[in-house]
Tab-separated table of C-alpha atoms in Angstrom:
chain	number	residue	atom	x	y	z
A	30	MET	CA	37.905	-33.025	0.342
A	31	ARG	CA	34.810	-31.703	1.888
A	32	SER	CA	36.716	-29.968	4.891
A	33	GLY	CA	39.452	-28.753	2.582
A	34	GLY	CA	37.402	-26.929	0.674
A	35	ARG	CA	35.452	-25.581	3.462
A	36	LEU	CA	38.906	-24.588	5.037
A	37	ALA	CA	40.139	-23.001	1.575
A	38	PRO	CA	38.177	-19.669	1.739
A	39	LEU	CA	39.410	-19.276	5.627
A	40	LEU	CA	42.946	-19.965	4.510
A	41	PHE	CA	42.982	-17.613	1.715
A	42	GLY	CA	41.487	-14.876	4.009
A	43	ALA	CA	44.026	-15.384	6.615
A	44	ALA	CA	46.889	-15.409	4.115
A	45	LEU	CA	45.372	-11.511	2.433
A	46	LEU	CA	45.198	-10.176	6.094
A	47	LEU	CA	48.818	-11.338	6.888
A	48	VAL	CA	50.204	-9.913	3.623
A	49	TRP	CA	48.155	-6.413	4.741
A	50	GLU	CA	49.659	-6.553	7.853
A	51	LEU	CA	52.960	-7.103	6.612
A	52	GLY	CA	52.695	-4.960	3.889
A	53	VAL	CA	51.568	-2.051	6.138
A	54	ARG	CA	54.255	-2.575	8.719
A	55	LEU	CA	57.021	-2.614	6.216
A	56	SER	CA	55.812	0.125	4.470
A	57	GLY	CA	55.551	2.573	7.381
A	58	ALA	CA	51.918	3.278	5.885
A	59	PRO	CA	50.505	6.061	8.268
A	60	VAL	CA	47.532	4.632	9.931
A	61	PHE	CA	45.050	7.503	8.521
A	62	LEU	CA	45.900	6.234	4.978
A	63	LEU	CA	45.932	2.400	5.575
A	64	PRO	CA	45.433	0.717	8.944
A	65	ALA	CA	46.598	-2.697	9.656
A	66	PRO	CA	44.159	-5.552	10.146
A	67	SER	CA	45.258	-5.787	13.777
A	68	ALA	CA	44.246	-1.586	14.315
A	69	VAL	CA	40.961	-2.150	12.549
A	70	ALA	CA	40.214	-5.411	14.651
A	71	LEU	CA	41.191	-3.084	17.648
A	72	ARG	CA	38.946	-0.298	16.657
A	73	PHE	CA	36.303	-2.579	15.910
A	74	ALA	CA	36.432	-4.397	19.330
A	75	GLN	CA	36.495	-0.728	20.590
A	76	ALA	CA	33.445	0.399	18.739
A	77	TRP	CA	31.442	-2.421	20.286
A	78	SER	CA	32.899	-2.275	23.709
A	79	ASP	CA	31.571	1.661	23.856
A	80	GLY	CA	28.306	1.318	22.260
A	81	THR	CA	29.166	2.965	18.795
A	82	MET	CA	28.275	0.046	17.000
A	83	LEU	CA	25.473	-1.395	18.575
A	84	ARG	CA	24.050	2.456	18.263
A	85	HIS	CA	24.475	2.693	14.864
A	86	LEU	CA	23.796	-1.010	13.714
A	87	LEU	CA	20.663	-1.054	15.290
A	88	PRO	CA	18.578	1.478	13.131
A	89	THR	CA	20.393	0.021	9.905
A	90	ALA	CA	19.222	-3.641	10.484
A	91	GLY	CA	15.399	-2.178	11.382
A	92	GLU	CA	15.463	-0.493	8.338
A	93	ILE	CA	16.660	-3.157	6.184
A	94	LEU	CA	14.416	-5.470	7.681
A	95	ALA	CA	11.416	-3.281	7.179
A	96	GLY	CA	12.474	-1.891	3.715
A	97	GLY	CA	13.607	-5.314	2.496
A	98	LEU	CA	10.138	-7.183	3.613
A	99	LEU	CA	7.990	-4.606	2.095
A	100	GLY	CA	9.752	-4.671	-1.291
A	101	GLY	CA	10.090	-8.151	-1.241
A	102	ALA	CA	6.573	-8.885	-0.585
A	103	LEU	CA	5.480	-6.038	-3.297
A	104	GLY	CA	8.004	-7.404	-5.854
A	105	LEU	CA	6.771	-11.057	-5.257
A	106	ALA	CA	3.136	-9.861	-5.814
A	107	LEU	CA	4.080	-7.453	-8.708
A	108	GLY	CA	5.717	-10.471	-10.474
A	109	MET	CA	3.143	-13.019	-9.941
A	110	LEU	CA	0.849	-10.605	-11.740
A	111	LEU	CA	3.161	-10.046	-14.514
A	112	GLY	CA	4.130	-13.112	-15.146
A	113	LEU	CA	0.358	-14.618	-15.299
A	114	SER	CA	-0.758	-11.935	-17.227
A	115	GLY	CA	0.504	-11.424	-20.788
A	116	ALA	CA	-1.631	-8.313	-21.126
A	117	ALA	CA	-0.543	-6.628	-17.349
A	118	ARG	CA	3.289	-7.476	-18.514
A	119	ARG	CA	3.331	-5.973	-22.230
A	120	ILE	CA	1.685	-2.725	-20.039
A	121	ALA	CA	3.741	-2.511	-17.112
A	122	SER	CA	7.122	-3.980	-18.026
A	123	PRO	CA	8.437	-0.837	-20.115
A	124	TYR	CA	8.037	1.329	-16.663
A	125	LEU	CA	9.507	-1.545	-14.613
A	126	VAL	CA	12.940	-1.151	-16.856
A	127	ALA	CA	13.192	2.065	-16.765
A	128	ALA	CA	12.172	2.253	-12.941
A	129	GLN	CA	14.941	-0.219	-12.647
A	130	SER	CA	17.732	1.674	-15.008
A	131	THR	CA	17.057	4.682	-12.431
A	132	PRO	CA	19.751	4.984	-10.036
A	133	ILE	CA	18.817	4.606	-6.299
A	134	LEU	CA	21.143	7.776	-5.927
A	135	ALA	CA	18.945	9.735	-7.950
A	136	LEU	CA	16.057	9.115	-6.423
A	137	GLY	CA	17.487	9.140	-2.682
A	138	PRO	CA	17.014	12.851	-2.365
A	139	LEU	CA	13.611	13.354	-3.666
A	140	LEU	CA	12.523	10.568	-0.934
A	141	VAL	CA	14.376	12.313	1.523
A	142	LEU	CA	12.528	15.430	0.615
A	143	TRP	CA	9.021	13.662	0.591
A	144	PHE	CA	9.571	11.577	4.012
A	145	GLY	CA	12.206	13.478	5.740
A	146	PRO	CA	15.444	12.430	6.740
A	147	GLY	CA	14.262	9.853	9.337
A	148	ALA	CA	13.496	6.189	9.546
A	149	PRO	CA	10.581	6.228	6.739
A	150	ALA	CA	12.796	7.897	3.564
A	151	LYS	CA	15.625	4.765	4.502
A	152	ILE	CA	12.687	2.448	4.425
A	153	ALA	CA	11.265	3.578	1.052
A	154	ILE	CA	14.490	3.756	-0.489
A	155	CYS	CA	15.199	-0.115	0.593
A	156	THR	CA	11.486	-0.726	-0.414
A	157	LEU	CA	12.140	0.479	-3.918
A	158	ILE	CA	15.852	-1.057	-4.355
A	159	THR	CA	14.772	-4.748	-3.641
A	160	LEU	CA	11.205	-4.328	-5.431
A	161	PHE	CA	12.243	-4.300	-8.588
A	162	PRO	CA	14.806	-7.304	-8.476
A	163	MET	CA	12.081	-9.402	-6.555
A	164	ALA	CA	9.497	-8.513	-9.164
A	165	ILE	CA	11.614	-9.385	-12.106
A	166	ALA	CA	13.070	-12.595	-10.948
A	167	THR	CA	9.493	-13.909	-10.021
A	168	LEU	CA	8.250	-12.444	-13.381
A	169	ILE	CA	10.715	-14.966	-15.357
A	170	ALA	CA	10.040	-17.689	-12.938
A	171	VAL	CA	6.559	-17.669	-12.902
A	172	ARG	CA	6.162	-17.103	-16.640
A	173	ASP	CA	8.727	-19.594	-17.866
A	174	THR	CA	6.765	-22.440	-16.303
A	175	ASP	CA	7.598	-25.750	-18.034
A	176	ARG	CA	4.670	-26.224	-20.538
A	177	ARG	CA	4.502	-29.604	-19.708
A	178	LEU	CA	3.216	-28.952	-16.336
A	179	LEU	CA	0.524	-26.958	-17.522
A	180	GLU	CA	-0.573	-29.322	-19.903
A	181	LEU	CA	-0.759	-31.967	-16.941
A	182	SER	CA	-2.529	-29.767	-14.813
A	183	ARG	CA	-5.170	-29.065	-17.750
A	184	ALA	CA	-5.558	-32.964	-18.336
A	185	MET	CA	-6.303	-33.243	-14.890
A	186	GLY	CA	-9.126	-30.627	-14.726
A	187	GLY	CA	-7.208	-28.169	-12.546
A	188	THR	CA	-8.419	-24.592	-12.336
A	189	ARG	CA	-6.083	-21.418	-12.723
A	190	TRP	CA	-5.714	-21.006	-8.978
A	191	GLN	CA	-4.978	-24.909	-8.878
A	192	THR	CA	-2.231	-24.682	-11.736
A	193	PHE	CA	-0.675	-21.891	-9.824
A	194	VAL	CA	-0.676	-23.594	-6.168
A	195	ASN	CA	-0.030	-26.886	-7.452
A	196	PHE	CA	2.278	-26.510	-10.468
A	197	ARG	CA	3.398	-22.827	-11.251
A	198	LEU	CA	4.703	-21.639	-7.646
A	199	PRO	CA	6.658	-24.922	-6.916
A	200	ALA	CA	8.428	-24.598	-10.375
A	201	ALA	CA	8.988	-20.965	-9.895
A	202	ARG	CA	10.290	-21.400	-6.200
A	203	SER	CA	14.116	-21.413	-6.754
A	204	GLY	CA	13.922	-18.613	-9.263
A	205	ILE	CA	12.026	-16.605	-6.569
A	206	PHE	CA	14.352	-17.403	-4.042
A	207	ALA	CA	17.004	-16.209	-6.322
A	208	GLY	CA	15.538	-12.912	-6.753
A	209	ALA	CA	15.248	-12.650	-2.870
A	210	ARG	CA	19.171	-13.415	-2.530
A	211	ILE	CA	19.850	-10.422	-4.789
A	212	ALA	CA	17.165	-8.296	-2.971
A	213	ALA	CA	18.276	-8.974	0.906
A	214	THR	CA	21.954	-7.823	-0.227
A	215	LEU	CA	20.634	-4.907	-1.957
A	216	ALA	CA	18.561	-3.574	0.817
A	217	VAL	CA	21.345	-3.276	2.853
A	218	VAL	CA	22.704	-1.068	-0.048
A	219	GLY	CA	19.628	0.915	0.326
A	220	ALA	CA	20.144	1.456	4.245
A	221	ILE	CA	23.701	2.587	3.685
A	222	VAL	CA	22.682	5.017	0.787
A	223	GLY	CA	19.565	6.594	2.860
A	224	GLU	CA	21.486	7.046	5.674
A	225	TRP	CA	24.588	8.881	3.486
A	226	LEU	CA	21.909	11.512	2.370
A	227	GLY	CA	20.859	12.256	5.913
A	228	GLY	CA	20.170	11.023	9.253
A	229	SER	CA	21.820	10.825	12.965
A	230	ALA	CA	22.060	7.266	13.394
A	231	GLY	CA	23.180	4.093	11.328
A	232	LEU	CA	26.297	2.477	9.896
A	233	GLY	CA	25.948	4.814	6.555
A	234	VAL	CA	26.115	7.790	9.323
A	235	LEU	CA	28.976	6.083	11.160
A	236	VAL	CA	30.978	5.765	7.847
A	237	ASN	CA	30.638	9.699	7.237
A	238	LEU	CA	31.861	10.526	10.681
A	239	ALA	CA	34.663	8.338	10.575
A	240	ARG	CA	35.563	9.685	7.184
A	241	GLY	CA	34.837	13.184	7.696
A	242	SER	CA	34.719	14.771	11.307
A	243	LEU	CA	36.512	12.345	13.030
A	244	PHE	CA	38.891	11.451	10.509
A	245	ASP	CA	39.149	7.582	12.149
A	246	THR	CA	40.003	5.457	8.892
A	247	PRO	CA	40.359	2.357	11.403
A	248	LEU	CA	36.796	2.966	12.471
A	249	LEU	CA	35.788	3.527	8.612
A	250	PHE	CA	36.896	-0.273	8.285
A	251	ALA	CA	35.235	-1.315	11.152
A	252	ALA	CA	31.915	-0.218	9.609
A	253	LEU	CA	32.682	-1.354	6.247
A	254	ILE	CA	33.355	-4.716	8.001
A	255	GLN	CA	30.063	-4.537	10.111
A	256	ILE	CA	28.247	-3.703	6.893
A	257	ALA	CA	29.714	-6.598	4.844
A	258	LEU	CA	28.447	-8.849	8.039
A	259	LEU	CA	25.198	-7.555	7.848
A	260	GLY	CA	25.101	-8.044	4.185
A	261	VAL	CA	26.287	-11.818	5.059
A	262	ALA	CA	23.409	-12.197	7.365
A	263	ALA	CA	20.498	-11.079	5.450
A	264	TYR	CA	21.757	-13.174	2.485
A	265	GLY	CA	22.163	-16.118	4.883
A	266	SER	CA	18.821	-15.557	5.892
A	267	VAL	CA	17.340	-16.012	2.518
A	268	VAL	CA	19.237	-19.115	2.125
A	269	VAL	CA	17.871	-20.653	5.724
A	270	ALA	CA	14.492	-19.554	4.482
A	271	GLU	CA	14.925	-21.600	1.085
A	272	ARG	CA	15.895	-24.625	2.971
A	273	ILE	CA	13.046	-24.598	5.258
A	274	SER	CA	10.774	-24.162	2.176
A	275	SER	CA	12.567	-27.050	0.238
A	276	ARG	CA	11.986	-29.143	3.290
A	277	LEU	CA	8.268	-28.036	3.880
A	278	ASN	CA	7.936	-29.219	-0.127
A	279	THR	CA	9.506	-32.897	0.316
């Protein structure tokens, strides 16, 4: 049953690719409109062999790593502060919600204006787009700690710091990692948005080139696949970190 459950997504994906391939071949759709999966796979391999994909992948991966870690760390710290302090939560929460509801596309041009079209602007966008979901998830996880655990800590004479380290933080771990999973995928979105707004390298730039001056639809699909793989890798890294954290705390 377990092996069948694992194979089901692969079989479903293979069936979709087969339908796509047959649909394109039977309909005679032009390659610039909808390339067949075989054409996309060939273009993907070509982009890797001639160095195009790697040249654009490395800047994007660096922006995601730097912005994701910075935004995650700031969001974690802010969420813990707001989760522990009711006064800070009441003061900052309206501004946090207002900032979260502002589309990153609206802030992007301003950040590019401030930081320039280089990597700092992309990292700033990644930081902002990951900070808020991480902060909100941490806030809720820390704030909603089981009251019985807090009462147990008080009965044992624990200080606020001991209560936080021994009870609040372990209880909030799953909520924090849930926010980190969302933040990891959003970091990819932030990097691509930043590259759309300006720059000379990156997967977002490659998408613009493929659909614009190159008019290369197979390359466009190949770039989108690489972006999706990057998002899966970012999400998977958080899953691995969560498993390691769980093992260390057992």
